[in-house]
Tab-separated table of C-alpha atoms in Angstrom:
chain	number	residue	atom	x	y	z
A	111	UNK	CA	16.949	-26.368	-39.370
A	112	UNK	CA	16.637	-23.071	-37.153
A	113	UNK	CA	14.225	-24.410	-34.401
A	114	UNK	CA	15.732	-23.398	-31.434
A	115	UNK	CA	17.477	-20.187	-32.412
A	116	UNK	CA	14.929	-18.573	-31.144
A	117	UNK	CA	14.584	-19.828	-27.943
A	118	UNK	CA	18.466	-19.461	-27.487
A	119	UNK	CA	18.229	-15.391	-27.949
A	120	UNK	CA	14.909	-15.562	-25.345
A	121	UNK	CA	17.014	-17.852	-22.826
A	122	UNK	CA	20.326	-15.211	-23.740
A	123	UNK	CA	17.679	-12.472	-23.149
A	124	UNK	CA	17.349	-13.597	-19.111
A	125	UNK	CA	20.595	-13.294	-18.290
A	126	UNK	CA	19.935	-9.669	-18.192
A	127	UNK	CA	17.686	-7.819	-16.182
A	128	UNK	CA	14.057	-7.854	-17.410
A	129	UNK	CA	12.641	-4.059	-16.646
A	130	UNK	CA	9.295	-4.024	-15.630
A	131	UNK	CA	6.235	-3.530	-18.344
A	132	UNK	CA	3.304	-2.649	-16.358
A	133	UNK	CA	2.317	0.862	-17.360
A	134	UNK	CA	1.785	1.678	-12.875
A	135	UNK	CA	4.746	-0.111	-11.777
A	136	UNK	CA	6.287	0.777	-8.652
A	137	UNK	CA	9.833	2.046	-7.701
A	138	UNK	CA	11.452	1.063	-4.024
A	139	UNK	CA	11.593	5.088	-3.009
A	140	UNK	CA	7.754	5.142	-4.048
A	141	UNK	CA	7.328	2.169	-1.652
A	142	UNK	CA	8.970	3.954	0.831
A	143	UNK	CA	7.512	7.059	1.213
A	144	UNK	CA	3.989	5.733	0.644
A	145	UNK	CA	4.631	3.000	3.794
A	146	UNK	CA	6.461	6.593	5.806
A	147	UNK	CA	3.312	7.699	5.575
A	148	UNK	CA	0.523	4.988	5.587
A	149	UNK	CA	1.640	1.891	7.728
A	150	UNK	CA	-0.711	1.125	9.920
A	151	UNK	CA	2.626	0.103	11.888
A	152	UNK	CA	4.080	3.438	11.973
A	153	UNK	CA	0.626	5.202	13.434
A	154	UNK	CA	0.342	3.195	16.129
A	155	UNK	CA	3.392	3.716	17.326
A	156	UNK	CA	3.516	7.561	16.538
A	157	UNK	CA	0.360	7.235	18.987
A	158	UNK	CA	1.886	5.743	21.664
A	159	UNK	CA	3.848	8.987	21.734
A	160	UNK	CA	1.092	10.960	22.581
A	161	UNK	CA	-0.036	8.707	25.024
A	162	UNK	CA	3.438	9.100	26.564
A	163	UNK	CA	3.533	12.869	26.219
A	164	UNK	CA	0.334	12.905	28.063
A	165	UNK	CA	1.147	10.356	31.049
A	166	UNK	CA	4.579	12.763	30.687
A	167	UNK	CA	2.209	15.682	31.665
A	168	UNK	CA	-0.249	13.653	34.076
A	169	UNK	CA	2.714	12.866	36.190
A	170	UNK	CA	4.129	16.139	36.658
A	171	UNK	CA	0.955	17.701	37.764
A	172	UNK	CA	0.046	18.393	41.816
A	173	UNK	CA	-2.154	16.795	43.839
A	174	UNK	CA	-5.797	18.440	44.034
A	175	UNK	CA	-6.540	19.934	47.436
A	176	UNK	CA	-9.885	18.468	49.199
A	177	UNK	CA	-12.907	20.884	50.088
A	178	UNK	CA	-15.280	19.711	52.893
A	179	UNK	CA	-17.946	21.294	54.807
A	180	UNK	CA	-20.074	19.802	57.419
A	181	UNK	CA	-23.344	21.232	59.270
A	182	UNK	CA	-24.367	20.412	62.713
A	183	UNK	CA	-28.140	20.899	63.388
A	184	UNK	CA	-29.895	23.344	61.035
A	185	UNK	CA	-31.915	25.599	62.542
A	186	UNK	CA	-29.605	28.870	62.478
A	187	UNK	CA	-30.087	29.670	65.880
A	188	UNK	CA	-28.258	26.609	66.957
A	189	UNK	CA	-26.420	25.579	64.112
A	190	UNK	CA	-22.582	24.543	63.945
A	191	UNK	CA	-20.995	25.174	60.063
A	192	UNK	CA	-17.753	23.476	59.908
A	193	UNK	CA	-15.308	24.525	56.589
A	194	UNK	CA	-12.269	22.478	56.529
A	195	UNK	CA	-9.621	22.626	53.208
A	196	UNK	CA	-7.221	19.413	52.838
A	197	UNK	CA	-4.463	19.965	51.534
A	198	UNK	CA	-2.216	16.809	50.408
A	199	UNK	CA	1.845	17.249	50.527
A	200	UNK	CA	4.044	13.899	49.040
A	201	UNK	CA	6.684	13.226	50.685
A	202	UNK	CA	9.806	11.247	49.856
A	203	UNK	CA	10.191	12.389	46.683
A	204	UNK	CA	6.906	10.844	44.577
A	205	UNK	CA	6.181	13.452	42.208
A	206	UNK	CA	9.974	13.603	41.019
A	207	UNK	CA	10.058	10.045	40.915
A	208	UNK	CA	6.963	9.702	39.112
A	209	UNK	CA	7.780	12.348	36.264
A	210	UNK	CA	11.377	10.756	36.129
A	211	UNK	CA	9.783	7.024	34.901
A	212	UNK	CA	6.754	9.262	32.599
A	213	UNK	CA	9.690	10.958	30.786
A	214	UNK	CA	11.479	7.267	30.727
A	215	UNK	CA	8.626	6.128	29.373
A	216	UNK	CA	8.310	8.837	26.465
A	217	UNK	CA	11.666	8.338	25.824
A	218	UNK	CA	11.106	4.975	25.003
A	219	UNK	CA	8.239	5.354	22.877
A	220	UNK	CA	10.202	7.468	21.210
A	221	UNK	CA	12.718	4.953	19.881
A	222	UNK	CA	10.123	2.391	19.596
A	223	UNK	CA	8.772	4.757	16.813
A	224	UNK	CA	12.291	4.918	15.587
A	225	UNK	CA	12.525	1.059	15.629
A	226	UNK	CA	9.263	0.243	14.450
A	227	UNK	CA	10.711	3.029	10.932
A	228	UNK	CA	13.250	0.668	10.741
A	229	UNK	CA	11.314	-2.694	10.884
A	230	UNK	CA	8.526	-1.045	8.304
A	231	UNK	CA	11.624	0.218	6.211
A	232	UNK	CA	13.542	-3.166	6.082
A	233	UNK	CA	10.141	-5.293	5.541
A	234	UNK	CA	9.187	-3.151	2.653
A	235	UNK	CA	12.603	-3.496	0.923
A	236	UNK	CA	12.740	-7.209	1.638
A	237	UNK	CA	9.071	-7.362	0.241
A	238	UNK	CA	9.655	-5.126	-2.758
A	239	UNK	CA	12.656	-6.972	-3.786
A	240	UNK	CA	10.346	-10.164	-2.874
A	241	UNK	CA	8.179	-8.866	-5.539
A	242	UNK	CA	10.587	-7.906	-7.940
A	243	UNK	CA	12.191	-11.873	-8.109
A	244	UNK	CA	8.996	-12.841	-8.307
A	245	UNK	CA	8.593	-10.808	-11.390
A	246	UNK	CA	11.956	-11.847	-13.039
A	247	UNK	CA	11.240	-15.834	-12.038
A	248	UNK	CA	7.572	-15.184	-14.044
A	249	UNK	CA	10.389	-14.358	-16.850
A	250	UNK	CA	11.746	-17.217	-16.759
A	251	UNK	CA	9.496	-19.714	-16.097
A	252	UNK	CA	7.934	-17.948	-19.154
A	253	UNK	CA	11.385	-18.348	-21.286
A	254	UNK	CA	11.075	-21.610	-19.888
A	255	UNK	CA	8.005	-23.025	-21.309
A	256	UNK	CA	8.695	-20.559	-24.391
A	257	UNK	CA	11.507	-22.987	-25.123
A	258	UNK	CA	10.039	-25.930	-24.351
A	259	UNK	CA	6.915	-25.720	-26.227
A	260	UNK	CA	9.403	-24.926	-29.213
A	261	UNK	CA	11.619	-27.915	-28.302
A	262	UNK	CA	8.051	-29.927	-28.602
A	263	UNK	CA	7.268	-28.770	-32.282
A	264	UNK	CA	10.989	-29.549	-33.463
A	265	UNK	CA	10.939	-32.538	-32.283
A	266	UNK	CA	7.788	-33.702	-33.558
A	267	UNK	CA	8.831	-32.407	-37.424
A	268	UNK	CA	11.701	-34.873	-36.819
A	269	UNK	CA	9.329	-37.681	-35.726
A	270	UNK	CA	7.098	-37.051	-38.941
A	271	UNK	CA	10.347	-37.135	-40.611
A	272	UNK	CA	11.575	-40.128	-39.707
A	273	UNK	CA	14.500	-39.069	-37.973
A	274	UNK	CA	14.154	-39.542	-34.350
A	275	UNK	CA	12.194	-42.049	-32.230
A	276	UNK	CA	9.014	-41.560	-30.724
A	277	UNK	CA	9.888	-41.674	-27.396
A	278	UNK	CA	11.813	-38.239	-27.919
A	279	UNK	CA	8.508	-36.923	-28.926
A	280	UNK	CA	6.946	-38.210	-25.733
A	281	UNK	CA	9.799	-36.563	-23.937
A	282	UNK	CA	9.086	-33.252	-25.156
A	283	UNK	CA	6.042	-33.175	-24.516
A	284	UNK	CA	6.344	-34.126	-20.739
A	285	UNK	CA	9.222	-31.349	-20.795
A	286	UNK	CA	6.733	-29.081	-22.096
A	287	UNK	CA	3.679	-29.904	-19.205
A	288	UNK	CA	6.562	-29.278	-16.593
A	289	UNK	CA	7.437	-25.735	-17.870
A	290	UNK	CA	4.228	-25.120	-18.220
A	291	UNK	CA	3.581	-26.244	-14.295
A	292	UNK	CA	6.608	-23.995	-13.586
A	293	UNK	CA	5.391	-21.169	-15.057
A	294	UNK	CA	1.669	-21.501	-13.213
A	295	UNK	CA	3.179	-22.069	-9.815
A	296	UNK	CA	5.810	-18.883	-10.938
A	297	UNK	CA	2.544	-16.475	-11.627
A	298	UNK	CA	1.051	-17.514	-7.731
A	299	UNK	CA	4.260	-16.827	-6.716
A	300	UNK	CA	3.765	-13.234	-8.070
A	301	UNK	CA	0.566	-12.690	-6.715
A	302	UNK	CA	1.482	-13.843	-3.043
A	303	UNK	CA	4.566	-11.505	-3.198
A	304	UNK	CA	2.909	-8.544	-4.883
A	305	UNK	CA	0.113	-8.849	-2.260
A	306	UNK	CA	2.724	-9.291	0.670
A	307	UNK	CA	4.343	-5.700	-0.698
A	308	UNK	CA	1.002	-4.622	-0.745
A	309	UNK	CA	0.599	-5.024	3.312
A	310	UNK	CA	3.727	-3.878	4.468
A	311	UNK	CA	2.757	-0.615	1.827
A	312	UNK	CA	-0.969	-0.920	4.126
A	313	UNK	CA	-2.925	-1.255	1.270
A	314	UNK	CA	-5.431	-4.681	1.696
A	315	UNK	CA	-4.445	-5.109	-2.131
A	316	UNK	CA	-2.350	-4.197	-4.548
A	317	UNK	CA	-2.771	-0.802	-6.330
A	318	UNK	CA	0.521	-1.182	-8.715
A	319	UNK	CA	0.028	-3.376	-11.396
A	320	UNK	CA	3.982	-4.310	-11.091
A	321	UNK	CA	7.669	-2.885	-9.288
A	322	UNK	CA	10.068	-1.753	-11.228
A	323	UNK	CA	13.541	-2.427	-10.449
A	324	UNK	CA	17.293	-3.759	-10.919
A	325	UNK	CA	17.661	-6.791	-8.836
A	326	UNK	CA	21.486	-6.872	-9.769
A	327	UNK	CA	22.202	-3.657	-8.369
A	328	UNK	CA	23.431	-4.431	-4.790
A	329	UNK	CA	24.058	-1.676	-2.457
A	330	UNK	CA	26.891	-1.189	-0.526
A	331	UNK	CA	26.981	-2.115	2.877
A	332	UNK	CA	30.446	-1.289	5.176
A	333	UNK	CA	32.414	-4.070	6.621
A	334	UNK	CA	31.784	-6.193	9.883
A	335	UNK	CA	33.895	-4.345	11.671
A	336	UNK	CA	32.590	-1.612	11.022
A	337	UNK	CA	28.819	-2.663	11.205
A	338	UNK	CA	29.526	-4.013	14.298
A	339	UNK	CA	31.009	-0.648	16.190
A	340	UNK	CA	27.389	0.795	15.003
A	341	UNK	CA	25.331	-1.680	17.125
A	342	UNK	CA	25.419	0.355	19.884
A	343	UNK	CA	23.091	3.006	17.641
A	344	UNK	CA	20.619	0.123	17.205
A	345	UNK	CA	16.846	1.492	17.853
A	346	UNK	CA	16.066	-2.324	18.807
A	347	UNK	CA	19.483	-2.079	21.578
A	348	UNK	CA	18.468	1.771	22.237
A	349	UNK	CA	14.594	0.752	23.033
A	350	UNK	CA	16.068	-2.168	25.130
A	351	UNK	CA	18.598	0.049	27.381
A	352	UNK	CA	15.409	2.654	27.683
A	353	UNK	CA	13.111	0.031	29.192
A	354	UNK	CA	16.003	-1.072	31.585
A	355	UNK	CA	16.530	2.520	32.459
A	356	UNK	CA	12.606	2.623	33.209
A	357	UNK	CA	12.170	-0.093	34.900
A	358	UNK	CA	15.039	1.684	37.314
A	359	UNK	CA	12.686	4.617	37.840
A	360	UNK	CA	10.376	2.081	38.338
A	361	UNK	CA	12.015	1.412	41.317
A	362	UNK	CA	12.464	4.552	42.498
A	363	UNK	CA	8.602	5.218	42.053
A	364	UNK	CA	8.231	1.850	44.804
A	365	UNK	CA	10.448	2.844	47.028
A	366	UNK	CA	8.734	7.098	47.237
A	367	UNK	CA	5.615	5.288	47.739
A	368	UNK	CA	7.141	3.606	50.882
A	369	UNK	CA	7.156	7.201	53.148
A	370	UNK	CA	3.675	8.690	53.449
A	371	UNK	CA	1.637	11.657	52.240
A	372	UNK	CA	1.031	14.147	54.482
A	373	UNK	CA	-2.564	15.946	54.083
A	374	UNK	CA	-2.777	19.471	56.196
A	375	UNK	CA	-6.376	20.303	57.196
A	376	UNK	CA	-6.719	23.869	57.408
A	377	UNK	CA	-10.515	25.680	58.429
A	378	UNK	CA	-12.795	27.017	60.391
A	379	UNK	CA	-15.843	26.217	62.726
A	380	UNK	CA	-18.902	28.356	63.300
A	381	UNK	CA	-21.110	28.289	66.335
A	382	UNK	CA	-23.763	29.946	66.043
A	383	UNK	CA	-25.445	29.453	69.469
A	384	UNK	CA	-22.054	30.986	70.952
A	385	UNK	CA	-21.581	33.246	68.600
A	386	UNK	CA	-18.217	32.897	67.916
A	387	UNK	CA	-15.897	31.484	64.792
A	388	UNK	CA	-13.261	29.467	65.415
A	389	UNK	CA	-9.744	28.000	63.282
A	390	UNK	CA	-9.221	24.611	62.829
A	391	UNK	CA	-5.638	23.126	61.991
A	392	UNK	CA	-4.587	19.513	61.726
A	393	UNK	CA	-3.014	16.916	59.779
A	394	UNK	CA	-3.208	13.386	58.814
A	395	UNK	CA	-0.779	10.917	58.469
A	396	UNK	CA	-0.655	7.245	57.606
A	397	UNK	CA	1.467	4.902	60.088
A	398	UNK	CA	3.700	2.665	57.676
A	399	UNK	CA	2.933	-0.287	60.342
A	400	UNK	CA	2.743	-3.244	58.222
A	401	UNK	CA	2.322	-1.944	55.088
A	402	UNK	CA	5.773	0.016	53.571
A	403	UNK	CA	4.882	-0.888	49.947
A	404	UNK	CA	8.233	-3.470	50.413
A	405	UNK	CA	6.016	-6.241	48.179
A	406	UNK	CA	5.947	-3.443	45.007
A	407	UNK	CA	9.643	-2.683	45.400
A	408	UNK	CA	10.914	-6.157	45.555
A	409	UNK	CA	8.849	-6.771	42.412
A	410	UNK	CA	9.680	-3.601	40.393
A	411	UNK	CA	13.608	-4.682	41.814
A	412	UNK	CA	13.457	-7.924	40.075
A	413	UNK	CA	11.695	-6.189	36.792
A	414	UNK	CA	14.663	-3.918	36.531
A	415	UNK	CA	17.289	-6.971	36.778
A	416	UNK	CA	14.840	-8.828	34.692
A	417	UNK	CA	15.574	-5.478	31.929
A	418	UNK	CA	19.211	-5.601	32.482
A	419	UNK	CA	19.281	-9.374	31.421
A	420	UNK	CA	17.131	-9.047	28.372
A	421	UNK	CA	18.776	-6.246	27.353
A	422	UNK	CA	22.309	-8.581	27.743
A	423	UNK	CA	19.966	-11.118	25.785
A	424	UNK	CA	19.014	-8.616	23.096
A	425	UNK	CA	22.793	-7.366	22.304
A	426	UNK	CA	23.913	-10.787	21.988
A	427	UNK	CA	20.887	-11.871	19.719
A	428	UNK	CA	21.406	-8.517	17.464
A	429	UNK	CA	25.212	-9.213	17.556
A	430	UNK	CA	24.664	-13.180	16.108
A	431	UNK	CA	22.013	-12.003	13.611
A	432	UNK	CA	24.382	-8.784	12.259
A	433	UNK	CA	27.612	-11.078	12.150
A	434	UNK	CA	24.998	-13.484	10.469
A	435	UNK	CA	23.672	-11.229	7.482
A	436	UNK	CA	27.140	-9.836	6.652
A	437	UNK	CA	28.521	-12.873	6.446
A	438	UNK	CA	25.485	-13.859	3.899
A	439	UNK	CA	26.065	-10.961	1.939
A	440	UNK	CA	29.726	-11.645	1.165
A	441	UNK	CA	28.576	-15.113	0.248
A	442	UNK	CA	26.121	-13.562	-1.573
A	443	UNK	CA	28.535	-11.373	-3.964
A	444	UNK	CA	31.268	-13.827	-4.097
A	445	UNK	CA	28.548	-16.302	-5.451
A	446	UNK	CA	27.326	-13.769	-7.949
A	447	UNK	CA	30.515	-13.039	-8.918
A	448	UNK	CA	30.944	-16.397	-10.023
A	449	UNK	CA	27.837	-16.689	-11.639
A	450	UNK	CA	28.214	-14.067	-13.726
A	451	UNK	CA	31.782	-14.683	-15.092
A	452	UNK	CA	32.234	-18.296	-15.051
A	453	UNK	CA	28.703	-20.538	-14.713
A	454	UNK	CA	26.489	-18.236	-16.487
A	455	UNK	CA	28.406	-17.799	-19.621
A	456	UNK	CA	29.585	-21.498	-19.375
A	457	UNK	CA	25.704	-22.196	-19.473
A	458	UNK	CA	25.104	-20.145	-22.349
A	459	UNK	CA	28.115	-21.658	-24.645
A	460	UNK	CA	26.939	-24.739	-23.289
A	461	UNK	CA	23.389	-24.491	-24.526
A	462	UNK	CA	24.496	-22.659	-27.806
A	463	UNK	CA	26.934	-25.495	-29.124
A	464	UNK	CA	24.167	-28.092	-28.050
A	465	UNK	CA	21.678	-26.229	-30.066
A	466	UNK	CA	23.646	-26.070	-33.227
A	467	UNK	CA	24.720	-29.612	-32.955
A	468	UNK	CA	21.160	-30.816	-32.757
A	469	UNK	CA	20.291	-29.178	-35.593
A	470	UNK	CA	23.406	-30.622	-37.595
A	471	UNK	CA	22.279	-34.289	-36.168
A	472	UNK	CA	25.500	-34.506	-33.757
A	473	UNK	CA	23.409	-34.632	-30.721
A	474	UNK	CA	19.952	-35.381	-29.302
A	475	UNK	CA	17.004	-34.253	-27.948
A	476	UNK	CA	17.835	-34.781	-24.234
A	477	UNK	CA	21.461	-33.665	-25.222
A	478	UNK	CA	19.609	-29.941	-25.787
A	479	UNK	CA	16.673	-30.704	-22.807
A	480	UNK	CA	20.460	-30.906	-21.003
A	481	UNK	CA	21.926	-27.867	-22.207
A	482	UNK	CA	18.568	-25.985	-21.831
A	483	UNK	CA	18.004	-27.108	-18.060
A	484	UNK	CA	21.591	-26.182	-17.178
A	485	UNK	CA	21.205	-22.314	-18.651
A	486	UNK	CA	17.828	-21.898	-16.377
A	487	UNK	CA	19.136	-23.558	-13.275
A	488	UNK	CA	21.861	-21.234	-13.661
A	489	UNK	CA	19.803	-18.212	-14.493
A	490	UNK	CA	17.496	-19.841	-11.399
A	491	UNK	CA	20.733	-20.345	-9.394
A	492	UNK	CA	21.306	-16.811	-9.713
A	493	UNK	CA	18.013	-15.259	-8.995
A	494	UNK	CA	18.124	-17.161	-6.022
A	495	UNK	CA	21.198	-15.703	-4.667
A	496	UNK	CA	20.413	-11.999	-5.816
A	497	UNK	CA	17.390	-12.789	-3.271
A	498	UNK	CA	20.200	-13.943	-0.121
A	499	UNK	CA	22.218	-10.832	-0.912
A	500	UNK	CA	18.846	-8.399	-0.959
A	501	UNK	CA	17.668	-10.672	2.078
A	502	UNK	CA	20.823	-9.873	3.797
A	503	UNK	CA	20.848	-5.824	2.818
A	504	UNK	CA	17.969	-6.017	4.652
A	505	UNK	CA	18.496	-7.574	7.689
A	506	UNK	CA	21.269	-5.033	7.989
A	507	UNK	CA	19.556	-2.181	8.122
A	508	UNK	CA	16.855	-3.746	10.313
A	509	UNK	CA	19.524	-4.170	12.523
A	510	UNK	CA	21.299	-0.555	12.336
A	511	UNK	CA	18.357	1.368	11.467
A	512	UNK	CA	19.446	2.560	8.716
């Protein structure tokens, strides 16, 4: 009897990457290109850069002078007309401090844009391989369901022939039902993964039928020491440093506001009754007796210190995350090597032996089911390990801004 030869070939086929059969399949390069041009997160970050450029332009402008005119007594022969021009003069380095803060705000916006692009790229890679993994799981579950179905049919024939107990037929039917449930769950997981990928691409619904790629191909990443050397160039850390600099620049802005501005008054007064015109020269200078902006200076100083503390905390967090991601990638590579070289071949050989023994009447149905389950679990673990490896790569790229 050869009922298990077909399922065995199908199970063995699962040990190789399954290419996408969708006509409208999406590759990783296409996904990255689409996200770069259509991601709302990137678009929002670009808007913020444009806004910061506008704020920088505004910060460098001089204050406008004010023109005022008054007329006393509306009769032509006796009226007095006064015209003055008030010219504000910023003292204490207000304009330079304001410009410096605006420039740092613009630099921060540019750094945030780089960070968002790195985050989106990492999200796309993670979602893409999540969808690819979900496709592989559907293939695996479909194969498991096919094997369970053929096994149930084979056992039914043996029961009809009186070669095995009807109890084994019941067990085979239960195994087939469980395999069908796993297939339905894997299909639902694929729909969720496709929707998640579409979201990071900027689409409300998937515009693709599937994704095309090879889970088994892992990108190379440097060793931990080299990754740690690149940490200071991390987009997130760069944004944190620029935020600390911006906060310190705001302290200078608040300190400059402690110096009052001088307003120069220039004008003339025409007295029609006396027939003469008089020049007017004066100035206005607030006296910083009570309000010297001391509260705002304290607030800005503490926020600058807080930004420094947050920068240190961010660096420690990124350091920990980078070490963790690198270790997870190394462990995943080690596990994949063992799975490919030892676990999967052994599971396949055990399944082949159990199937042949069952056909020859040497083994029972449960022996074949156990061997089959071991093979499928090994393949599932292989897929999960690949997923962990790709997630670790995405985490490394997110931190380093690759």
